[in-house]
Amino acid sequence: MELNEINQKLKETRDELLGILNALSGDELNKRKEPNSWTISQICQHLSKTEELYVMAIKKGLKCTEDSFIENKPQWELLINRSNKIEAPDIAKPDDEILEVKEIIEKLNKSREKLNEVLNRVEDPSLLRRRHFVHPVFKEMLLIEWVRSLYLHEQRHIKQIIEIKDGI
């Protein structure tokens, strides 16, 4: 999958998320499906934090001057299939802050701006296919797969948001 296609998927997925968020009330944003589960607001905080962490990982991977010769086999079924529970690392976990839709969208827009800044500065997009960085779940991953996994991760959480919204 080429960077242009991935960027389109990122945009489509984010547009879907924003459409859902804009239709929610403050109460819906901050209700829990279950006592120990995340609210929709917290899921969105997690998405923006994750995107910012990915930006840092991509930047670090781009600093490497040697080509990567890893066989890239990310386990996307782990990410896409919501029956596979993946524990977020502490650094990507949301806090209990109650946010309004506007604040959530602001956070999501800022994290996406940071991603776009990094990707737009890559003079040779093939570098994303030739450099890697270690992912906490998927291990060694080419940078292009880091970018791709962002929209897949967001799609996973959109499903979770819809489950919460429909259950409220």
Tab-separated table of C-alpha atoms in Angstrom:
chain	number	residue	atom	x	y	z
A	1	MET	CA	0.000	0.000	0.000
A	2	GLU	CA	1.438	3.364	-1.043
A	3	LEU	CA	1.648	6.446	1.172
A	4	ASN	CA	-1.006	8.270	-0.875
A	5	GLU	CA	-3.463	5.418	-0.318
A	6	ILE	CA	-2.629	5.303	3.380
A	7	ASN	CA	-3.098	9.073	3.681
A	8	GLN	CA	-6.519	8.712	2.043
A	9	LYS	CA	-7.474	5.957	4.511
A	10	LEU	CA	-6.238	8.116	7.400
A	11	LYS	CA	-8.437	10.976	6.194
A	12	GLU	CA	-11.509	8.794	5.603
A	13	THR	CA	-11.166	7.133	8.994
A	14	ARG	CA	-10.688	10.444	10.804
A	15	ASP	CA	-13.670	11.970	8.967
A	16	GLU	CA	-15.795	9.019	10.123
A	17	LEU	CA	-14.618	9.482	13.716
A	18	LEU	CA	-15.292	13.232	13.679
A	19	GLY	CA	-18.754	12.637	12.217
A	20	ILE	CA	-19.580	10.298	15.106
A	21	LEU	CA	-18.154	12.693	17.707
A	22	ASN	CA	-20.041	15.695	16.367
A	23	ALA	CA	-23.328	13.825	16.808
A	24	LEU	CA	-22.715	13.056	20.509
A	25	SER	CA	-23.717	14.976	23.607
A	26	GLY	CA	-21.348	15.645	26.503
A	27	ASP	CA	-23.100	12.954	28.534
A	28	GLU	CA	-22.643	10.379	25.785
A	29	LEU	CA	-18.940	11.261	25.511
A	30	ASN	CA	-18.299	10.584	29.164
A	31	LYS	CA	-20.453	7.552	29.953
A	32	ARG	CA	-18.922	4.134	30.396
A	33	LYS	CA	-20.238	0.934	28.856
A	34	GLU	CA	-18.912	-0.982	31.863
A	35	PRO	CA	-17.507	0.263	35.200
A	36	ASN	CA	-13.821	-0.226	34.278
A	37	SER	CA	-14.048	0.571	30.578
A	38	TRP	CA	-12.996	3.755	28.827
A	39	THR	CA	-15.448	6.469	27.882
A	40	ILE	CA	-15.659	7.693	24.285
A	41	SER	CA	-13.749	10.772	25.421
A	42	GLN	CA	-10.982	8.584	26.847
A	43	ILE	CA	-10.822	6.490	23.672
A	44	CYS	CA	-10.259	9.691	21.699
A	45	GLN	CA	-7.585	10.840	24.156
A	46	HIS	CA	-5.917	7.470	23.641
A	47	LEU	CA	-6.084	7.913	19.850
A	48	SER	CA	-4.442	11.353	19.958
A	49	LYS	CA	-1.761	10.185	22.416
A	50	THR	CA	-1.043	7.133	20.272
A	51	GLU	CA	-0.760	9.244	17.134
A	52	GLU	CA	1.739	11.546	18.865
A	53	LEU	CA	3.754	8.543	20.059
A	54	TYR	CA	3.768	7.184	16.507
A	55	VAL	CA	5.051	10.533	15.252
A	56	MET	CA	7.987	10.264	17.681
A	57	ALA	CA	8.667	6.678	16.583
A	58	ILE	CA	8.575	7.622	12.887
A	59	LYS	CA	10.952	10.538	13.527
A	60	LYS	CA	13.374	8.226	15.346
A	61	GLY	CA	13.148	5.641	12.584
A	62	LEU	CA	13.863	8.279	9.945
A	63	LYS	CA	17.040	9.333	11.781
A	64	CYS	CA	18.542	5.936	11.059
A	65	THR	CA	20.899	6.120	8.089
A	66	GLU	CA	20.968	2.446	7.205
A	67	ASP	CA	18.340	0.558	5.256
A	68	SER	CA	16.312	-2.039	7.140
A	69	PHE	CA	16.186	-5.535	5.811
A	70	ILE	CA	13.441	-6.831	8.021
A	71	GLU	CA	10.739	-9.090	6.756
A	72	ASN	CA	7.712	-7.057	7.655
A	73	LYS	CA	4.833	-9.219	8.777
A	74	PRO	CA	2.690	-7.114	11.073
A	75	GLN	CA	-0.115	-9.088	12.638
A	76	TRP	CA	-2.982	-6.859	11.527
A	77	GLU	CA	-5.588	-9.409	12.604
A	78	LEU	CA	-4.570	-8.627	16.195
A	79	LEU	CA	-5.310	-4.970	15.577
A	80	ILE	CA	-8.472	-5.349	13.518
A	81	ASN	CA	-10.183	-8.118	15.490
A	82	ARG	CA	-11.702	-6.540	18.606
A	83	SER	CA	-12.009	-9.917	20.306
A	84	ASN	CA	-8.223	-9.688	20.741
A	85	LYS	CA	-7.763	-7.507	23.800
A	86	ILE	CA	-4.622	-5.390	23.561
A	87	GLU	CA	-3.560	-3.559	26.694
A	88	ALA	CA	-2.469	-0.008	25.919
A	89	PRO	CA	0.933	0.917	27.341
A	90	ASP	CA	0.693	3.358	30.252
A	91	ILE	CA	2.092	6.178	28.130
A	92	ALA	CA	-0.878	5.851	25.712
A	93	LYS	CA	-3.592	5.506	28.363
A	94	PRO	CA	-6.058	8.363	28.819
A	95	ASP	CA	-6.654	10.216	32.041
A	96	ASP	CA	-10.008	10.800	33.740
A	97	GLU	CA	-10.338	14.373	32.501
A	98	ILE	CA	-13.854	15.205	31.294
A	99	LEU	CA	-13.617	16.869	27.897
A	100	GLU	CA	-16.115	18.543	25.597
A	101	VAL	CA	-16.428	17.497	21.953
A	102	LYS	CA	-14.593	20.653	20.860
A	103	GLU	CA	-11.601	19.850	23.100
A	104	ILE	CA	-11.458	16.249	21.905
A	105	ILE	CA	-11.540	17.311	18.257
A	106	GLU	CA	-8.802	19.865	18.988
A	107	LYS	CA	-6.560	17.134	20.436
A	108	LEU	CA	-7.231	14.860	17.457
A	109	ASN	CA	-6.531	17.695	15.009
A	110	LYS	CA	-3.243	18.581	16.756
A	111	SER	CA	-1.984	15.011	16.698
A	112	ARG	CA	-2.918	14.687	13.015
A	113	GLU	CA	-1.152	17.962	12.197
A	114	LYS	CA	2.011	16.585	13.820
A	115	LEU	CA	1.752	13.399	11.766
A	116	ASN	CA	1.202	15.335	8.548
A	117	GLU	CA	4.156	17.631	9.312
A	118	VAL	CA	6.479	14.638	9.682
A	119	LEU	CA	5.179	12.870	6.591
A	120	ASN	CA	5.295	16.043	4.487
A	121	ARG	CA	8.949	16.593	5.447
A	122	VAL	CA	9.977	13.180	4.121
A	123	GLU	CA	11.689	14.099	0.856
A	124	ASP	CA	11.926	10.494	-0.295
A	125	PRO	CA	8.779	8.532	0.700
A	126	SER	CA	10.580	5.268	-0.108
A	127	LEU	CA	12.492	5.826	3.155
A	128	LEU	CA	9.322	4.793	4.973
A	129	ARG	CA	9.695	1.372	3.329
A	130	ARG	CA	13.426	1.178	4.067
A	131	ARG	CA	13.524	2.224	7.727
A	132	HIS	CA	12.010	0.589	10.765
A	133	PHE	CA	11.393	1.148	14.435
A	134	VAL	CA	10.392	-1.309	17.168
A	135	HIS	CA	6.677	-1.302	18.004
A	136	PRO	CA	5.662	-2.389	21.546
A	137	VAL	CA	3.193	-5.000	20.224
A	138	PHE	CA	4.256	-5.809	16.652
A	139	LYS	CA	8.032	-5.567	17.276
A	140	GLU	CA	10.202	-4.500	14.303
A	141	MET	CA	7.988	-2.648	11.874
A	142	LEU	CA	8.773	-0.651	8.754
A	143	LEU	CA	7.804	3.005	9.119
A	144	ILE	CA	5.217	2.734	6.345
A	145	GLU	CA	3.494	0.068	8.452
A	146	TRP	CA	3.553	2.394	11.468
A	147	VAL	CA	1.637	4.929	9.394
A	148	ARG	CA	-0.743	2.286	8.056
A	149	SER	CA	-1.443	0.888	11.498
A	150	LEU	CA	-2.682	4.306	12.632
A	151	TYR	CA	-5.844	4.180	10.554
A	152	LEU	CA	-6.367	0.497	11.403
A	153	HIS	CA	-6.002	1.339	15.100
A	154	GLU	CA	-8.473	4.181	14.717
A	155	GLN	CA	-10.944	1.908	12.886
A	156	ARG	CA	-10.679	-0.560	15.768
A	157	HIS	CA	-11.608	2.146	18.234
A	158	ILE	CA	-14.405	3.509	16.033
A	159	LYS	CA	-16.018	0.067	16.371
A	160	GLN	CA	-15.578	0.338	20.138
A	161	ILE	CA	-17.110	3.843	20.141
A	162	ILE	CA	-20.108	2.625	18.145
A	163	GLU	CA	-20.600	-0.241	20.627
A	164	ILE	CA	-20.544	2.243	23.508
A	165	LYS	CA	-22.821	4.712	21.731
A	166	ASP	CA	-25.346	2.009	20.837
A	167	GLY	CA	-25.270	0.674	24.395
A	168	ILE	CA	-25.967	4.051	26.029
